[in-house]
Amino acid sequence: MRKGLLLTAASVALVSSLAACDDSSPGGTDSGSHAKPKIGVILPDSKSSARWETADRKYLSEAFKAAGVEFDIQNAQNDKQQFQTIADQMITSGVNVLVIVNLDSGTGKAVLDKAKAQGVATIDYDRLTLGGSAQYYVSFDNTEVGKLQGEGLSKCLSDMKAKKPIVATLNGSPTDNNATLLAAGYNGVLDPKYKSGDYVKGPDQSVPDWDSAEASTIFEQMLTSEPQIGGVLAANDTLGNAAIAILRKQHRNGEVPVTGQDATVQALQNILAGDQCMTVYKAVKKEADATVKLAVSLAKAEKGDTNATVEDPEGKRKVPSVLETPVAIYKDNVKDVVDDGYVTKEQLCPGKYAALCAKAGIK
């Protein structure tokens, strides 16, 4: 489940900032203010998904360095107050553009509005801030991510020849608009199957903040109330792994297909081991590259290139967007994620996974 800066002196005892190139680097003078581009990025946490630190930080940093601009990437670690503090420090330091992954739309909107009032351009990265004022939105087609998850679970249940399986759903955080879009995608696949009687709709619950500990508790309660759960639609890999851990305690891992998204190392290992049905790979490098390109354009007071428009139902506005295409990953194409450079063989294939990797054609 589907699911993005600046150089400041600020350090807020979170994740250390990655610094950028010096002022002498080519890359542009703002045609309006004659200021060098300075771009700040606020990531949400390192708990809801490993991707924020292992992938997004890496690819954003590489793209900013290649563009020759100053940047600062910080992580709010799921702390709303810290999120606002980081934003204030970045704005005070003189960023031209602020890129955020909101923790919720309320906090995100407050930060975006403050940036706008200070003449700082803004981009919503990965999550759209409902009612916000970001000039651009860069993400993946999250409804399509959800659709791939629903189709993936259906494929795995069909491959197992499951008869009227009870399907449990672990939705993402109720404060994340992406979770709403994902649910629209997978429910669009699963609801007709519930209606036809092919599947039985089981427990269905959202997981606050995409928290793995919460997901474990929720899923354990689901299994207690409905011991015959036969499939799990988990909105991302963190939630999926939490469900797998509970199934493993009951020696049912591998018997109950579980979905995910983000193509984390752990999820790919779960897939290779047969404990996870599928995940959705989102090529974060493409998302990061598109964001950096837009941010540099905004810093130069230029119009950026987009390929879509996304409706903000709360703000009643259409947001110019760049939406990348997600890909479903099963055991037979895990190697595609490695071939793309998103994870390495060394990360994926240590110890007991070496033989599984070899069998999957990962060299």
Short mmCIF file of C-alpha atoms in Angstrom, two decimals:
data_model
loop_
_atom_site.label_atom_id
_atom_site.label_comp_id
_atom_site.label_asym_id
_atom_site.label_seq_id
_atom_site.Cartn_x
_atom_site.Cartn_y
_atom_site.Cartn_z
CA MET A 1 0.00 0.00 0.00
CA ARG A 2 0.76 2.93 -2.22
CA LYS A 3 1.75 5.66 -0.17
CA GLY A 4 7.57 14.24 -1.48
CA LEU A 5 14.35 20.81 1.18
CA LEU A 6 17.25 23.26 2.01
CA LEU A 7 20.32 23.87 3.87
CA THR A 8 19.71 25.15 7.36
CA ALA A 9 21.80 25.25 10.49
CA ALA A 10 18.92 23.79 12.41
CA SER A 11 19.29 20.50 14.16
CA VAL A 12 16.34 19.21 16.09
CA ALA A 13 17.72 16.05 17.67
CA LEU A 14 15.96 13.85 15.17
CA VAL A 15 17.58 12.32 12.14
CA SER A 16 20.70 14.24 11.15
CA SER A 17 20.23 16.44 8.11
CA LEU A 18 21.99 15.62 4.91
CA ALA A 19 23.82 18.64 3.67
CA ALA A 20 24.13 19.75 0.10
CA CYS A 21 26.36 21.40 -2.40
CA ASP A 22 27.97 24.77 -1.85
CA ASP A 23 26.76 28.14 -3.07
CA SER A 24 29.19 28.11 -5.97
CA SER A 25 27.50 25.13 -7.58
CA PRO A 26 25.79 25.76 -10.90
CA GLY A 27 22.09 25.24 -10.84
CA GLY A 28 20.43 28.43 -10.80
CA THR A 29 19.69 31.81 -9.64
CA ASP A 30 16.07 32.56 -8.89
CA SER A 31 15.03 34.74 -11.78
CA GLY A 32 12.67 36.64 -9.49
CA SER A 33 14.64 37.09 -6.28
CA HIS A 34 18.19 36.41 -7.52
CA ALA A 35 18.57 33.89 -4.70
CA LYS A 36 20.18 30.49 -5.04
CA PRO A 37 17.66 27.64 -4.74
CA LYS A 38 17.43 26.41 -1.16
CA ILE A 39 15.02 23.56 -0.63
CA GLY A 40 13.80 21.89 2.55
CA VAL A 41 12.13 18.52 2.91
CA ILE A 42 10.27 17.20 5.93
CA LEU A 43 9.82 13.42 6.04
CA PRO A 44 7.13 12.00 8.36
CA ASP A 45 8.76 9.24 10.41
CA SER A 46 10.91 6.14 10.18
CA LYS A 47 8.39 3.77 11.73
CA SER A 48 5.37 3.60 9.44
CA SER A 49 7.61 2.41 6.61
CA ALA A 50 11.34 1.86 6.23
CA ARG A 51 11.20 3.60 2.85
CA TRP A 52 11.34 7.14 4.24
CA GLU A 53 14.90 6.77 5.45
CA THR A 54 16.21 3.96 3.26
CA ALA A 55 14.82 5.17 -0.07
CA ASP A 56 13.30 8.68 -0.06
CA ARG A 57 16.15 10.36 1.81
CA LYS A 58 18.70 8.65 -0.41
CA TYR A 59 17.07 9.44 -3.76
CA LEU A 60 16.11 13.00 -2.84
CA SER A 61 19.66 13.69 -1.67
CA GLU A 62 21.16 12.28 -4.86
CA ALA A 63 18.83 14.32 -7.05
CA PHE A 64 19.47 17.57 -5.17
CA LYS A 65 23.21 17.05 -5.36
CA ALA A 66 22.96 16.37 -9.08
CA ALA A 67 20.95 19.59 -9.49
CA GLY A 68 23.59 21.55 -7.59
CA VAL A 69 21.25 23.11 -5.05
CA GLU A 70 21.32 23.54 -1.30
CA PHE A 71 18.99 21.24 0.59
CA ASP A 72 18.09 20.02 4.04
CA ILE A 73 16.16 16.83 4.70
CA GLN A 74 14.80 16.26 8.18
CA ASN A 75 12.46 13.70 9.72
CA ALA A 76 9.68 14.68 12.14
CA GLN A 77 9.55 11.15 13.63
CA ASN A 78 5.75 11.27 13.84
CA ASP A 79 5.83 14.27 16.18
CA LYS A 80 3.39 16.99 15.05
CA GLN A 81 5.01 19.67 17.18
CA GLN A 82 8.43 18.77 15.85
CA PHE A 83 7.05 18.83 12.32
CA GLN A 84 5.95 22.44 12.80
CA THR A 85 9.21 23.37 14.53
CA ILE A 86 11.27 21.99 11.65
CA ALA A 87 9.11 23.91 9.16
CA ASP A 88 9.51 27.15 11.10
CA GLN A 89 13.29 26.72 11.22
CA MET A 90 13.48 25.99 7.53
CA ILE A 91 11.36 29.02 6.63
CA THR A 92 13.43 31.24 8.93
CA SER A 93 16.63 29.94 7.34
CA GLY A 94 15.46 31.23 3.96
CA VAL A 95 14.30 28.25 1.97
CA ASN A 96 12.76 29.02 -1.41
CA VAL A 97 10.74 25.80 -1.51
CA LEU A 98 9.34 23.57 1.22
CA VAL A 99 8.49 19.93 0.46
CA ILE A 100 6.45 18.04 3.05
CA VAL A 101 5.04 14.59 3.73
CA ASN A 102 2.27 15.52 6.13
CA LEU A 103 1.54 13.64 9.35
CA ASP A 104 -2.10 14.63 8.94
CA SER A 105 -3.88 17.20 6.85
CA GLY A 106 -4.47 19.61 9.74
CA THR A 107 -0.79 19.89 10.65
CA GLY A 108 0.23 19.89 7.02
CA LYS A 109 -2.19 22.68 6.14
CA ALA A 110 -0.90 24.90 8.97
CA VAL A 111 2.68 24.48 7.74
CA LEU A 112 1.79 25.03 4.08
CA ASP A 113 -0.24 28.16 4.87
CA LYS A 114 2.58 29.61 6.95
CA ALA A 115 5.08 28.93 4.15
CA LYS A 116 2.76 30.54 1.60
CA ALA A 117 2.39 33.64 3.79
CA GLN A 118 6.19 33.93 3.86
CA GLY A 119 6.46 33.63 0.09
CA VAL A 120 7.86 30.10 0.20
CA ALA A 121 6.74 27.74 -2.58
CA THR A 122 5.38 24.35 -1.49
CA ILE A 123 5.06 20.76 -2.71
CA ASP A 124 3.08 17.89 -1.18
CA TYR A 125 5.27 14.79 -1.46
CA ASP A 126 3.61 11.36 -1.53
CA ARG A 127 0.60 12.46 0.60
CA LEU A 128 -1.87 15.12 -0.47
CA THR A 129 -2.71 17.62 2.27
CA LEU A 130 -6.49 17.98 2.16
CA GLY A 131 -7.52 21.63 2.32
CA GLY A 132 -3.89 22.61 1.89
CA SER A 133 -2.23 25.10 -0.41
CA ALA A 134 0.66 23.17 -1.95
CA GLN A 135 1.36 24.30 -5.51
CA TYR A 136 2.19 20.76 -6.65
CA TYR A 137 1.62 17.19 -5.56
CA VAL A 138 3.99 14.33 -6.43
CA SER A 139 3.08 10.73 -5.66
CA PHE A 140 1.95 7.46 -7.15
CA ASP A 141 -1.56 6.67 -8.31
CA ASN A 142 -2.66 5.42 -4.89
CA THR A 143 -6.05 4.19 -6.05
CA GLU A 144 -4.17 2.03 -8.54
CA VAL A 145 -1.90 0.79 -5.73
CA GLY A 146 -5.00 -0.33 -3.84
CA LYS A 147 -6.42 -1.95 -6.94
CA LEU A 148 -3.20 -3.94 -7.40
CA GLN A 149 -3.44 -5.07 -3.78
CA GLY A 150 -7.03 -6.22 -4.20
CA GLU A 151 -6.20 -8.02 -7.44
CA GLY A 152 -3.09 -9.50 -5.81
CA LEU A 153 -5.02 -10.94 -2.88
CA SER A 154 -7.62 -12.33 -5.29
CA LYS A 155 -4.89 -13.95 -7.40
CA CYS A 156 -3.26 -15.58 -4.38
CA LEU A 157 -6.57 -16.85 -3.03
CA SER A 158 -7.41 -18.25 -6.45
CA ASP A 159 -3.99 -19.91 -6.74
CA MET A 160 -4.64 -21.54 -3.35
CA LYS A 161 -8.11 -22.61 -4.54
CA ALA A 162 -9.61 -21.00 -1.45
CA LYS A 163 -13.35 -21.59 -0.96
CA LYS A 164 -15.34 -18.62 0.32
CA PRO A 165 -12.38 -17.25 2.30
CA ILE A 166 -12.97 -14.80 5.12
CA VAL A 167 -10.96 -11.68 4.28
CA ALA A 168 -9.68 -9.37 7.02
CA THR A 169 -8.62 -5.81 6.19
CA LEU A 170 -5.93 -3.75 7.92
CA ASN A 171 -6.43 -0.26 6.51
CA GLY A 172 -3.83 2.48 6.81
CA SER A 173 -3.99 5.46 9.12
CA PRO A 174 -7.37 7.23 9.11
CA THR A 175 -5.57 10.61 9.01
CA ASP A 176 -3.69 9.75 5.80
CA ASN A 177 -5.49 10.58 2.56
CA ASN A 178 -3.42 7.88 0.84
CA ALA A 179 -5.13 5.27 3.02
CA THR A 180 -8.51 6.49 1.77
CA LEU A 181 -7.36 6.22 -1.85
CA LEU A 182 -5.89 2.76 -1.28
CA ALA A 183 -9.13 1.55 0.26
CA ALA A 184 -11.09 2.87 -2.72
CA GLY A 185 -8.82 0.80 -4.95
CA TYR A 186 -8.90 -2.52 -3.12
CA ASN A 187 -12.53 -2.29 -2.06
CA GLY A 188 -13.39 -1.74 -5.71
CA VAL A 189 -11.96 -5.21 -6.35
CA LEU A 190 -13.15 -7.00 -3.22
CA ASP A 191 -16.67 -5.60 -2.73
CA PRO A 192 -18.10 -7.37 -5.80
CA LYS A 193 -16.65 -10.64 -4.50
CA TYR A 194 -18.32 -10.13 -1.13
CA LYS A 195 -21.57 -9.34 -2.89
CA SER A 196 -21.37 -12.45 -5.05
CA GLY A 197 -20.54 -14.67 -2.07
CA ASP A 198 -17.14 -15.68 -3.46
CA TYR A 199 -15.51 -14.10 -0.40
CA VAL A 200 -16.80 -13.38 3.10
CA LYS A 201 -16.13 -9.91 4.44
CA GLY A 202 -14.31 -10.28 7.75
CA PRO A 203 -12.97 -7.81 10.31
CA ASP A 204 -12.09 -4.43 8.82
CA GLN A 205 -10.17 -1.85 10.83
CA SER A 206 -7.85 1.13 10.36
CA VAL A 207 -4.45 1.24 12.03
CA PRO A 208 -3.59 4.62 13.63
CA ASP A 209 -0.35 6.11 12.28
CA TRP A 210 0.38 2.89 10.35
CA ASP A 211 1.85 1.64 13.64
CA SER A 212 3.12 -1.95 13.62
CA ALA A 213 2.49 -2.56 17.33
CA GLU A 214 -1.09 -1.32 16.94
CA ALA A 215 -1.49 -3.52 13.88
CA SER A 216 -0.30 -6.58 15.81
CA THR A 217 -2.81 -5.96 18.58
CA ILE A 218 -5.63 -5.30 16.14
CA PHE A 219 -4.92 -8.37 14.03
CA GLU A 220 -4.58 -10.62 17.06
CA GLN A 221 -8.02 -9.42 18.16
CA MET A 222 -9.32 -10.06 14.65
CA LEU A 223 -8.11 -13.66 14.78
CA THR A 224 -9.63 -14.14 18.20
CA SER A 225 -13.02 -12.94 16.98
CA GLU A 226 -12.75 -14.75 13.64
CA PRO A 227 -10.26 -17.67 13.83
CA GLN A 228 -10.92 -18.80 10.26
CA ILE A 229 -9.55 -15.70 8.53
CA GLY A 230 -8.33 -16.91 5.15
CA GLY A 231 -6.81 -13.75 3.63
CA VAL A 232 -5.47 -10.40 4.81
CA LEU A 233 -5.60 -7.18 2.84
CA ALA A 234 -2.88 -5.21 4.61
CA ALA A 235 -2.46 -1.67 3.29
CA ASN A 236 1.35 -1.65 3.51
CA ASP A 237 4.27 -3.93 4.27
CA THR A 238 4.56 -2.78 7.90
CA LEU A 239 0.97 -3.82 8.58
CA GLY A 240 1.42 -6.97 6.53
CA ASN A 241 4.47 -8.05 8.51
CA ALA A 242 2.60 -7.43 11.77
CA ALA A 243 -0.14 -9.80 10.59
CA ILE A 244 2.42 -12.37 9.45
CA ALA A 245 4.09 -12.32 12.86
CA ILE A 246 0.76 -13.16 14.53
CA LEU A 247 0.02 -15.87 11.96
CA ARG A 248 3.49 -17.29 12.55
CA LYS A 249 2.76 -17.62 16.27
CA GLN A 250 -0.22 -19.76 15.33
CA HIS A 251 1.77 -21.71 12.72
CA ARG A 252 -0.47 -20.39 9.96
CA ASN A 253 2.07 -18.25 8.11
CA GLY A 254 2.08 -19.20 4.46
CA GLU A 255 -1.44 -20.57 4.71
CA VAL A 256 -3.09 -17.14 4.76
CA PRO A 257 -2.14 -14.78 1.91
CA VAL A 258 -1.19 -11.27 3.03
CA THR A 259 -0.69 -8.17 0.88
CA GLY A 260 1.42 -5.04 1.33
CA GLN A 261 3.07 -2.14 -0.44
CA ASP A 262 6.48 -0.42 -0.48
CA ALA A 263 8.62 -3.43 -1.47
CA THR A 264 10.63 -3.29 1.75
CA VAL A 265 13.45 -5.77 2.22
CA GLN A 266 11.47 -7.51 4.94
CA ALA A 267 8.39 -7.81 2.70
CA LEU A 268 10.40 -9.16 -0.22
CA GLN A 269 11.96 -11.74 2.10
CA ASN A 270 8.47 -12.64 3.33
CA ILE A 271 7.39 -13.12 -0.28
CA LEU A 272 10.39 -15.29 -1.10
CA ALA A 273 9.68 -17.39 2.02
CA GLY A 274 6.02 -17.79 1.02
CA ASP A 275 4.64 -15.86 3.99
CA GLN A 276 3.45 -12.82 2.02
CA CYS A 277 1.36 -12.96 -1.11
CA MET A 278 2.55 -9.77 -2.79
CA THR A 279 3.63 -6.19 -2.38
CA VAL A 280 3.42 -3.11 -4.57
CA TYR A 281 6.67 -1.59 -5.77
CA LYS A 282 6.72 2.16 -6.07
CA ALA A 283 9.88 3.36 -7.79
CA VAL A 284 10.72 6.07 -5.24
CA LYS A 285 13.62 7.30 -7.37
CA LYS A 286 11.15 8.47 -10.02
CA GLU A 287 9.03 10.19 -7.37
CA ALA A 288 12.08 11.87 -5.84
CA ASP A 289 13.50 12.95 -9.21
CA ALA A 290 10.17 14.49 -10.24
CA THR A 291 9.94 16.34 -6.93
CA VAL A 292 13.43 17.77 -7.19
CA LYS A 293 12.79 18.90 -10.76
CA LEU A 294 9.60 20.70 -9.66
CA ALA A 295 11.28 22.19 -6.59
CA VAL A 296 14.14 23.64 -8.63
CA SER A 297 11.64 25.08 -11.12
CA LEU A 298 9.68 26.70 -8.30
CA ALA A 299 12.86 28.11 -6.76
CA LYS A 300 13.57 29.79 -10.10
CA ALA A 301 9.99 31.08 -10.36
CA GLU A 302 9.39 28.79 -13.32
CA LYS A 303 6.42 26.57 -14.09
CA GLY A 304 6.98 22.86 -13.56
CA ASP A 305 5.98 19.91 -15.75
CA THR A 306 3.08 17.73 -14.57
CA ASN A 307 1.19 14.74 -15.96
CA ALA A 308 -2.03 14.77 -13.92
CA THR A 309 -4.45 16.81 -11.85
CA VAL A 310 -5.68 15.57 -8.47
CA GLU A 311 -8.87 16.76 -6.82
CA ASP A 312 -8.64 18.07 -3.26
CA PRO A 313 -12.23 17.55 -2.03
CA GLU A 314 -11.77 19.64 1.11
CA GLY A 315 -10.00 22.53 -0.57
CA LYS A 316 -12.31 22.25 -3.58
CA ARG A 317 -9.39 22.73 -5.92
CA LYS A 318 -7.50 20.81 -8.56
CA VAL A 319 -3.83 20.32 -7.73
CA PRO A 320 -1.28 20.05 -10.59
CA SER A 321 0.42 16.70 -10.01
CA VAL A 322 3.01 14.19 -11.09
CA LEU A 323 1.76 10.63 -10.57
CA GLU A 324 4.07 7.68 -11.12
CA THR A 325 2.95 4.12 -11.94
CA PRO A 326 3.05 1.34 -9.28
CA VAL A 327 3.92 -2.31 -10.05
CA ALA A 328 2.63 -5.50 -8.40
CA ILE A 329 5.40 -7.77 -7.09
CA TYR A 330 5.00 -11.51 -6.56
CA LYS A 331 7.57 -14.23 -5.94
CA ASP A 332 8.26 -14.61 -9.66
CA ASN A 333 9.24 -10.97 -10.18
CA VAL A 334 10.95 -10.01 -6.91
CA LYS A 335 14.15 -9.84 -8.94
CA ASP A 336 12.76 -6.83 -10.82
CA VAL A 337 13.04 -4.75 -7.65
CA VAL A 338 16.68 -5.79 -7.28
CA ASP A 339 17.41 -5.20 -10.95
CA ASP A 340 15.98 -1.69 -10.57
CA GLY A 341 18.45 -0.95 -7.78
CA TYR A 342 15.80 -0.32 -5.12
CA VAL A 343 17.25 -3.02 -2.90
CA THR A 344 20.52 -4.90 -3.26
CA LYS A 345 21.17 -8.61 -3.33
CA GLU A 346 23.32 -8.18 -0.22
CA GLN A 347 20.38 -6.66 1.66
CA LEU A 348 17.85 -9.18 0.44
CA CYS A 349 19.74 -12.45 0.35
CA PRO A 350 21.80 -13.06 3.51
CA GLY A 351 21.84 -16.41 5.30
CA LYS A 352 18.72 -18.50 4.83
CA TYR A 353 17.48 -16.23 2.03
CA ALA A 354 20.44 -16.98 -0.25
CA ALA A 355 18.92 -20.17 -1.63
CA LEU A 356 15.51 -18.53 -2.02
CA CYS A 357 17.10 -15.66 -3.93
CA ALA A 358 18.95 -18.05 -6.22
CA LYS A 359 15.72 -19.91 -6.91
CA ALA A 360 14.06 -16.58 -7.77
CA GLY A 361 16.81 -15.77 -10.28
CA ILE A 362 18.40 -13.02 -8.18
CA LYS A 363 22.09 -12.89 -9.01
#
